[in-house]
PDB file of C-alpha atoms and ligand atoms in Angstrom:
ATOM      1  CA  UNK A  21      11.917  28.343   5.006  1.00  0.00           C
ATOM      2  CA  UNK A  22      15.141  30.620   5.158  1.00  0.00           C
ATOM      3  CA  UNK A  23      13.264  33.157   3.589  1.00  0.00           C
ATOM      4  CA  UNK A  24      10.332  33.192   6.330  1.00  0.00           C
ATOM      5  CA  UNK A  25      13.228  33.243   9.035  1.00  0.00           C
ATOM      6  CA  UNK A  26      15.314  36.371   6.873  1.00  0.00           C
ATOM      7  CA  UNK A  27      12.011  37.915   7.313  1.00  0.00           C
ATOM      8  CA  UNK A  28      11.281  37.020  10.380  1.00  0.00           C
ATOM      9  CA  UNK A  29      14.145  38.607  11.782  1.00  0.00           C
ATOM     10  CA  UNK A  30      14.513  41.756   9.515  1.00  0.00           C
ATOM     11  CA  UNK A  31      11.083  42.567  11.159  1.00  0.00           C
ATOM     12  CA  UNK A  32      12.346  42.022  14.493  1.00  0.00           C
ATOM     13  CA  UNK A  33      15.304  44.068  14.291  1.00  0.00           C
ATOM     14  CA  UNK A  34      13.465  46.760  12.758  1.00  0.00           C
ATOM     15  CA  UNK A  35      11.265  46.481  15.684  1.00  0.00           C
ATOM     16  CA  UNK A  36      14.118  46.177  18.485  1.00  0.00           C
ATOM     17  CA  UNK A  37      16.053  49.440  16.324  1.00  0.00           C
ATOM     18  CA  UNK A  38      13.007  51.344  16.707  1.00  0.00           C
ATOM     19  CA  UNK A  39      12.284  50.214  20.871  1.00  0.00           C
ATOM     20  CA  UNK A  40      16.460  51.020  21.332  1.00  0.00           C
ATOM     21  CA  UNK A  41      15.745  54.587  20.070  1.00  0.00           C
ATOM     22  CA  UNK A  42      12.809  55.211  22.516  1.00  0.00           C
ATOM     23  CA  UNK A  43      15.035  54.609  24.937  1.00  0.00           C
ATOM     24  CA  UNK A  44      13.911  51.025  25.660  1.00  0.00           C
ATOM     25  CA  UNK A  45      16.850  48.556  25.916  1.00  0.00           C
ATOM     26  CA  UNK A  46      15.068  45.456  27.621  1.00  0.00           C
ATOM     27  CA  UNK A  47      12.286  43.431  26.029  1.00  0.00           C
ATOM     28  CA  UNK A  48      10.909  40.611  28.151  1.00  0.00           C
ATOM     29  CA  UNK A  49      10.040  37.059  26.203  1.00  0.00           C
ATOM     30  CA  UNK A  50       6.248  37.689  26.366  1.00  0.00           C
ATOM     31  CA  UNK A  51       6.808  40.706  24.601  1.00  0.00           C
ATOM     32  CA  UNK A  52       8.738  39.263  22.252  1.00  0.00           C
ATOM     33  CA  UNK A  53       6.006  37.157  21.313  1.00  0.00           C
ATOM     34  CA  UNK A  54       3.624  40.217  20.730  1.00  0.00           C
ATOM     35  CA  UNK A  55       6.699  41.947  18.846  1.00  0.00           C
ATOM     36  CA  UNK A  56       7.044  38.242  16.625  1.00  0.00           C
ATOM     37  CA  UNK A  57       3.615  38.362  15.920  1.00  0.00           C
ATOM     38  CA  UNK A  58       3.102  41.611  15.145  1.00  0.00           C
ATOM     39  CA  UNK A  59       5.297  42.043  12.604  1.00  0.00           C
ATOM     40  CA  UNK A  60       3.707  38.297  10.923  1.00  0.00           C
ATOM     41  CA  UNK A  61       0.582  40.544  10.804  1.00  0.00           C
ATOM     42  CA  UNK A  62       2.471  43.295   9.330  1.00  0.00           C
ATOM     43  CA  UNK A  63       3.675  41.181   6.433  1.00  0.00           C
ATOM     44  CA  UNK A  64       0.377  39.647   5.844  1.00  0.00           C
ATOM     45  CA  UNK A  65      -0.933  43.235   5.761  1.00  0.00           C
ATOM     46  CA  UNK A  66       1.510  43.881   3.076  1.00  0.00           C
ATOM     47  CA  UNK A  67       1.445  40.470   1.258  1.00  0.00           C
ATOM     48  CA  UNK A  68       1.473  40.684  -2.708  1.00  0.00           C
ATOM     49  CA  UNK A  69       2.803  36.624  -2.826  1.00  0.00           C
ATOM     50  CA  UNK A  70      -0.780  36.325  -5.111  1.00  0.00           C
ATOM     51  CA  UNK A  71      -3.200  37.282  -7.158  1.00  0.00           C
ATOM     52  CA  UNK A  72      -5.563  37.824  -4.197  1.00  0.00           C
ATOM     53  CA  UNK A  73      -3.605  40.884  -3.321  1.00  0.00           C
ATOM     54  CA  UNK A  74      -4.567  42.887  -6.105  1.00  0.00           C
ATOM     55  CA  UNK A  75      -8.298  42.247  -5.194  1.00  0.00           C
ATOM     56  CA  UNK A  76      -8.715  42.519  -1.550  1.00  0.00           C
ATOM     57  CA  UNK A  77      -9.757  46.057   0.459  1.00  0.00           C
ATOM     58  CA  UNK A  78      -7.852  44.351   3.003  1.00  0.00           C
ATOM     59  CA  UNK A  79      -6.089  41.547   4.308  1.00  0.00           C
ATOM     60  CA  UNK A  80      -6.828  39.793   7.420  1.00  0.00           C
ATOM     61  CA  UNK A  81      -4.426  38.236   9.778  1.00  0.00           C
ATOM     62  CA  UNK A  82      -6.837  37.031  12.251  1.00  0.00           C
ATOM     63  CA  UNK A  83      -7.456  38.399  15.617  1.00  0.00           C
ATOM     64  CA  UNK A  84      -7.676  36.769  19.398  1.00  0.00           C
ATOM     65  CA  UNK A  85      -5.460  35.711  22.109  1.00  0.00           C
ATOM     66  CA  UNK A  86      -1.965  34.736  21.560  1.00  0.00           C
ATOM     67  CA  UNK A  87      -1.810  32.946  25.108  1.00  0.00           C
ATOM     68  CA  UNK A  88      -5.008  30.890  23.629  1.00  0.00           C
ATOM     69  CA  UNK A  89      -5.198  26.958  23.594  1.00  0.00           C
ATOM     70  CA  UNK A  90      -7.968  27.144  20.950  1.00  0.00           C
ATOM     71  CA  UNK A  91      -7.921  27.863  17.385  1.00  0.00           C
ATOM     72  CA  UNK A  92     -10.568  28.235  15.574  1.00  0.00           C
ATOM     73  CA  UNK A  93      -9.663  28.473  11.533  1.00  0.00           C
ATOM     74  CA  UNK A  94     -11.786  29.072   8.299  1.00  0.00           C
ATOM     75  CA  UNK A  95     -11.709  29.158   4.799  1.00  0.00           C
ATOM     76  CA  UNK A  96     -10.921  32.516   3.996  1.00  0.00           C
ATOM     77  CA  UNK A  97     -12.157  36.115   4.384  1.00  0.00           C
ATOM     78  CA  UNK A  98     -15.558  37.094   2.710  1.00  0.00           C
ATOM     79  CA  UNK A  99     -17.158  40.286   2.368  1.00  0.00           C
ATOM     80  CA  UNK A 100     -17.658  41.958   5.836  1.00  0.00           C
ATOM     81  CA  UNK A 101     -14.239  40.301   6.590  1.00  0.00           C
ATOM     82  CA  UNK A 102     -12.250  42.184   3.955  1.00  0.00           C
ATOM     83  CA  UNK A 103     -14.016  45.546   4.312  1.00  0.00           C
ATOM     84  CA  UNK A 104     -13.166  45.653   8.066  1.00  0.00           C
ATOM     85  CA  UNK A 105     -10.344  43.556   7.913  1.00  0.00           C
ATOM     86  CA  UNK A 106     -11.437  41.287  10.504  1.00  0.00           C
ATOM     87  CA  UNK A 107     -11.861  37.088  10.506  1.00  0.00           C
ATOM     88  CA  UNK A 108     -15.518  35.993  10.698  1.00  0.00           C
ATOM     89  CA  UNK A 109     -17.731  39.253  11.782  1.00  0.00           C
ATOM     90  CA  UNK A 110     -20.376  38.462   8.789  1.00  0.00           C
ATOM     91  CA  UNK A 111     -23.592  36.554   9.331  1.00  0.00           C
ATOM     92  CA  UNK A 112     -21.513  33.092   9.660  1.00  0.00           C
ATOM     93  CA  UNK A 113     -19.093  35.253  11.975  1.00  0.00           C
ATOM     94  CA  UNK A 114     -22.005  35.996  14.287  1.00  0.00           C
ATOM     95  CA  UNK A 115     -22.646  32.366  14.845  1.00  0.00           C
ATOM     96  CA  UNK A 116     -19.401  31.559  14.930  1.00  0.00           C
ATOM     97  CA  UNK A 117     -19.261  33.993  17.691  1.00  0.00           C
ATOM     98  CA  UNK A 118     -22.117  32.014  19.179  1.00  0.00           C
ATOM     99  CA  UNK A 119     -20.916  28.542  19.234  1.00  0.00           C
ATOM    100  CA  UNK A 120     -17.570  29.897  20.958  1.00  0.00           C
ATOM    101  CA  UNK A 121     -19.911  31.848  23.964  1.00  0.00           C
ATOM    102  CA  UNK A 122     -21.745  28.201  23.984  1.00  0.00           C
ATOM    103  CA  UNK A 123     -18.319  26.946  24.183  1.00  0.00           C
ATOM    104  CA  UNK A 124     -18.044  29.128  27.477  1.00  0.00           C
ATOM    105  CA  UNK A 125     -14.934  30.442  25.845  1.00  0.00           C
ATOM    106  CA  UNK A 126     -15.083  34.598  24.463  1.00  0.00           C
ATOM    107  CA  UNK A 127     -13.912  35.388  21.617  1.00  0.00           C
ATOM    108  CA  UNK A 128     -11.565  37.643  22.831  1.00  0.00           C
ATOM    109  CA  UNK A 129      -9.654  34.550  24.551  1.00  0.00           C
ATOM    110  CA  UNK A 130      -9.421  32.311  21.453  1.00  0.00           C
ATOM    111  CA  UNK A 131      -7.293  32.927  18.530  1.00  0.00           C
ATOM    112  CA  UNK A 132      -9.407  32.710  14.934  1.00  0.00           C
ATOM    113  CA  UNK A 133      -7.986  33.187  11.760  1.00  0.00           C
ATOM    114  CA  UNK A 134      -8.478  31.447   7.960  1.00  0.00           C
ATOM    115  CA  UNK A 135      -6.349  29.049   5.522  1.00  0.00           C
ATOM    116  CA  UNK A 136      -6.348  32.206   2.991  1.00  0.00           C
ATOM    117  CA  UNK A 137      -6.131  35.979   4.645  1.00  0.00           C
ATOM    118  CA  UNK A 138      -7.242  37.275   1.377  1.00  0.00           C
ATOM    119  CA  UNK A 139     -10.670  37.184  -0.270  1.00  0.00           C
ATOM    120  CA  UNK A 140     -11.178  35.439  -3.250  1.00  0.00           C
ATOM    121  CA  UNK A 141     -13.214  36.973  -5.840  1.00  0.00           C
ATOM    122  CA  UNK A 142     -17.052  35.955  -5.711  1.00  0.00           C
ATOM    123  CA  UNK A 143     -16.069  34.360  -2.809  1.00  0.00           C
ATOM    124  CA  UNK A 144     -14.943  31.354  -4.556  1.00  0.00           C
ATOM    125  CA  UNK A 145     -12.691  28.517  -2.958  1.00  0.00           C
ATOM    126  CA  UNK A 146      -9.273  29.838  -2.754  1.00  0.00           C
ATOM    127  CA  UNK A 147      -7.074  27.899  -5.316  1.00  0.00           C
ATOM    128  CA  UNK A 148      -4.871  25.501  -4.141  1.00  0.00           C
ATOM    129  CA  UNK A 149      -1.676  27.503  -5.291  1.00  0.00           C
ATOM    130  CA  UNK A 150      -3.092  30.595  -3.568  1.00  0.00           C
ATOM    131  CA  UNK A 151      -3.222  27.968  -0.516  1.00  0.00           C
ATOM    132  CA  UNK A 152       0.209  26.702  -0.381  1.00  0.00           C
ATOM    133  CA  UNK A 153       1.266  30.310  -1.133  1.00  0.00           C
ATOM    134  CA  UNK A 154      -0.465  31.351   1.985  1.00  0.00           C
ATOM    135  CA  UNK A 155      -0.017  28.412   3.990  1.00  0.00           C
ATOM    136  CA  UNK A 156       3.603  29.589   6.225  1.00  0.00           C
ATOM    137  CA  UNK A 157       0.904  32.373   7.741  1.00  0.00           C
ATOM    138  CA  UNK A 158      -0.697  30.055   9.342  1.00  0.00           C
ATOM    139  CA  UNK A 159       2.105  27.453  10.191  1.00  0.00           C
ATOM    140  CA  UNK A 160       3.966  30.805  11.681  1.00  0.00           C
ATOM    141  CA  UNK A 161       0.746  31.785  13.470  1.00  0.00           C
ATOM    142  CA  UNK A 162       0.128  27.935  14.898  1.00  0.00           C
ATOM    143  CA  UNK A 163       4.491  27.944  15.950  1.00  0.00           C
ATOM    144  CA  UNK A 164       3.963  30.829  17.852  1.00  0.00           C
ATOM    145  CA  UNK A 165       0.354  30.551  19.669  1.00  0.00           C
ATOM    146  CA  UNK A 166       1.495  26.815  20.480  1.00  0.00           C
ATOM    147  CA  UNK A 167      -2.462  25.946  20.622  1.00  0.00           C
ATOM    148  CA  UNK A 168      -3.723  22.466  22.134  1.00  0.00           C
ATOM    149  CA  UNK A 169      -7.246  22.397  19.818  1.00  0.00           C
ATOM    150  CA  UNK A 170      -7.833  23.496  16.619  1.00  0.00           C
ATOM    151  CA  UNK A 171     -11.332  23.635  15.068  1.00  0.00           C
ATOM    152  CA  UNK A 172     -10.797  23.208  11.764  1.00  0.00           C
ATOM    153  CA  UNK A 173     -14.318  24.864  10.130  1.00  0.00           C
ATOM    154  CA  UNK A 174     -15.493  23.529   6.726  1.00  0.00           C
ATOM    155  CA  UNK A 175     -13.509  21.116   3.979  1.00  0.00           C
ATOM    156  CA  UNK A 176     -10.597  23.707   3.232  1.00  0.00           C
ATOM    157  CA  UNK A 177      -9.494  23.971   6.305  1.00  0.00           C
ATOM    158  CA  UNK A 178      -9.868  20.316   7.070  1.00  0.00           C
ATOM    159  CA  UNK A 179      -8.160  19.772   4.208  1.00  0.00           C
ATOM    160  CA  UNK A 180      -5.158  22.081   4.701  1.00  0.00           C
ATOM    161  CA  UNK A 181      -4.472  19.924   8.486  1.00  0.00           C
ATOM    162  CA  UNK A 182      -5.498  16.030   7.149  1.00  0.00           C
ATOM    163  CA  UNK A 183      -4.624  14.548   4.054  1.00  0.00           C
ATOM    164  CA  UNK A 184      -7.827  12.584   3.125  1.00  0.00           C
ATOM    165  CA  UNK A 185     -10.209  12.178   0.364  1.00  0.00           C
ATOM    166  CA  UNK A 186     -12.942  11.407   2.979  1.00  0.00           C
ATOM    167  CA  UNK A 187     -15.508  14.484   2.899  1.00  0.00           C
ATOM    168  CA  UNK A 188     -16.895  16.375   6.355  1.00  0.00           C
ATOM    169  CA  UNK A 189     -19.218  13.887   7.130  1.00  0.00           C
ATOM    170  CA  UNK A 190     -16.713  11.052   7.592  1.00  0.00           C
ATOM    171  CA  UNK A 191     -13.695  13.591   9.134  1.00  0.00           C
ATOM    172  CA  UNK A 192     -15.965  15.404  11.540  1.00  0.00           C
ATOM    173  CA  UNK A 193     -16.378  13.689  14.987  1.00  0.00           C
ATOM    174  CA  UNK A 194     -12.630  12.683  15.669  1.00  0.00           C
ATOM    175  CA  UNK A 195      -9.258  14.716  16.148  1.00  0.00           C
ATOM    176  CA  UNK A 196      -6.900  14.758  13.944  1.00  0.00           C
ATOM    177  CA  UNK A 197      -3.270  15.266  15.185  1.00  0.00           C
ATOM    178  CA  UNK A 198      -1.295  17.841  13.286  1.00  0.00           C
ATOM    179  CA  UNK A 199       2.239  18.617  14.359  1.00  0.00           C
ATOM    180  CA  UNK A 200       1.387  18.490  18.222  1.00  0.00           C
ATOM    181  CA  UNK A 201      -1.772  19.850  18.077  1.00  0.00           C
ATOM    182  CA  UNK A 202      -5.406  17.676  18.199  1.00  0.00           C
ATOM    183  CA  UNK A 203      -7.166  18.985  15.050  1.00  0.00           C
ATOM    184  CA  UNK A 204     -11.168  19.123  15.008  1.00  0.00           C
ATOM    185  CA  UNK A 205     -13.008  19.044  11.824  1.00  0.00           C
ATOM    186  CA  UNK A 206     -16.384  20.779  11.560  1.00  0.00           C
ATOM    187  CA  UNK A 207     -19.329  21.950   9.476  1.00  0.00           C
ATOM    188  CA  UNK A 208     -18.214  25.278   8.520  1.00  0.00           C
ATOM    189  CA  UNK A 209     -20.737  28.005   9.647  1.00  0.00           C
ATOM    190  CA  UNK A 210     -21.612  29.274   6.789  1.00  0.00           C
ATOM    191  CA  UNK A 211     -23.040  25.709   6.013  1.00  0.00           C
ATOM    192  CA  UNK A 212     -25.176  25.586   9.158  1.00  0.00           C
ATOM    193  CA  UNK A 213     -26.709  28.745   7.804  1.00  0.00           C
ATOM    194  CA  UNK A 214     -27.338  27.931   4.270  1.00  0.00           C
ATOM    195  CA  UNK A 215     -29.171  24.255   6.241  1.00  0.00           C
ATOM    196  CA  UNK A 216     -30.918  26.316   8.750  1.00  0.00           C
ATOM    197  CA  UNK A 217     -33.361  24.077   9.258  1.00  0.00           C
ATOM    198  CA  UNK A 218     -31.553  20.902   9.285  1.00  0.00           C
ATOM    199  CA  UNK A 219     -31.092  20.108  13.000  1.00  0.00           C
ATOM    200  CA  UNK A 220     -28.703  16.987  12.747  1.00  0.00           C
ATOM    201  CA  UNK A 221     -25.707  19.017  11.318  1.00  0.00           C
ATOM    202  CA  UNK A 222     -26.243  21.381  14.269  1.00  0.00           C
ATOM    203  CA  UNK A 223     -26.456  18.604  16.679  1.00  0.00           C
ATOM    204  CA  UNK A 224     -23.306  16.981  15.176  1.00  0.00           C
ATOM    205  CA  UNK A 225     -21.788  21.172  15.525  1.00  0.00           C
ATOM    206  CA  UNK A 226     -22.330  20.448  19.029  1.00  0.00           C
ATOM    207  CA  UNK A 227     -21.049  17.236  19.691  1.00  0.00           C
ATOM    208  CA  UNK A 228     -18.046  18.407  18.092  1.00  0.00           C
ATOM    209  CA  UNK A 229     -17.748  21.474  20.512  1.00  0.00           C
ATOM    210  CA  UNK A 230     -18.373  19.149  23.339  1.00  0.00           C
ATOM    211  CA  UNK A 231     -15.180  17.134  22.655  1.00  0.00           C
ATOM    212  CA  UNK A 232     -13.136  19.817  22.044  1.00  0.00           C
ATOM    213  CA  UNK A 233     -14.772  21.818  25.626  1.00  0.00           C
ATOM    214  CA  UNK A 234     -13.711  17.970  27.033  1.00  0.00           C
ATOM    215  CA  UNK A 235     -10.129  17.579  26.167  1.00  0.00           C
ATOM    216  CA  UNK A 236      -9.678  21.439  26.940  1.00  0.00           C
ATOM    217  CA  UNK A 237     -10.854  20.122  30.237  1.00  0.00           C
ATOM    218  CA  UNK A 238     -14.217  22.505  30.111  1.00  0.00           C
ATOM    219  CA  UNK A 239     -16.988  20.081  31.438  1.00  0.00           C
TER     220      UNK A 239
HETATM  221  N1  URA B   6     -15.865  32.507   6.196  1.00  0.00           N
HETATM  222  C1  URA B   6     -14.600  32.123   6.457  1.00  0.00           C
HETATM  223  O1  URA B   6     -14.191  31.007   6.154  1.00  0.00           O
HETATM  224  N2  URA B   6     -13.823  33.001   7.069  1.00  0.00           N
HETATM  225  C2  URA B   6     -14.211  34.211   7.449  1.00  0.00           C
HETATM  226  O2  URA B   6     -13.421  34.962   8.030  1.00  0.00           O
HETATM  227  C3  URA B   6     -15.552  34.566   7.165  1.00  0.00           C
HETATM  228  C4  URA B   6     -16.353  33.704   6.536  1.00  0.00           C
END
């Protein structure tokens, strides 16, 4: 923890050193949220904590709105995601993409990200060292977007928010409070694709997005 907040500031200062030379001398607090996260992205950029490092093209942060009240959080990157260092643009990216426009929300306003910002070889699970190694990422990024949903996509991530040995089936349906935030488990998308033709875990997709479009006070 006091390493994250030595960090935490050193990139700060290094950012308020370099905004004092330019001549700037006041930063308002909504910058200083952009400035906060930017450097968080920096570090994950940079991160050599594990073993994933050495194998990536490149990391990935995540990308949306920092002023979002949904989250939307995967496994980890795959392919497409580490070549263009970018959360879910591959072919369970695009439908991600498409549940959020059913959502009525863009994906420019929401904030989406993964467990692990590195890919795992083969695509394998990440480990769950490589998890808890990762895991202040994503508590920093949830501190400072302050969200009031998360849709927690597929078993990692439902596992990194609830501690239960149910599986997706039982878990999906019902939020989940972490910290202050309502937590809703899904079928990841990557799932729906590889059961393409199975309608029920589409429908229950759906009914999951409803109740998180409900308490977000959409519909
Ligand atoms: N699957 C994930 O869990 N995350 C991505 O970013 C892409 C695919």
């Amino acid at each position: 923890m006091e390493k994250r907040a030595e960090k935490l500031i050193a990139g700060l200062e290094e950012r308020l050193r370099f905004f004092s030379q330019i001549g700037i001398d006041f930063v308002s607090m909504s910058n200083s949220k952009d400035i906060s996260f930017h450097s968080l992205e920096e570090r994950v950029l940079k991160c050599q904590e594990c073993e994933l490092s050495q194998g990536r093209t490149n990391a990935v942060p995540g990308e949306g709105s920092l002023k979002t009240e949904l989250m939307f959080v995967g496994e980890a990157p795959g392919r497409d995601e580490d070549i263009q260092g970018r959360p879910f643009v591959g072919r369970a990216g695009q439908l991600l993409t498409k549940i959020i426009g059913a959502m009525e929300f863009d994906r420019k306003d929401v904030y989406i990200t993964n467990v692990v910002k590195c890919r795992p070889p083969d695509n394998r699970n990440p480990h769950k060292e490589e998890i808890e190694t990762c895991k202040n990422y994503l508590l920093e990024q949830i501190d400072m977007i302050k969200p009031r949903a998360i849709v927690a996509l597929g078993k990692v991530a439902a596992d990194f928010f609830i501690h239960s040995s149910q599986g997706m089936t039982a878990l999906r349906g019902n939020f989940h409070k972490f910290q202050d935030v309502q937590v809703m488990p899904t079928f990841h998308p990557s799932y729906l694709i590889r059961n393409e033709g199975n309608k029920s875990i589409k429908k229950m997709v759906w009914e999951d997005m409803k109740k998180v479009m409900a308490f977000l006070g959409k519909k």
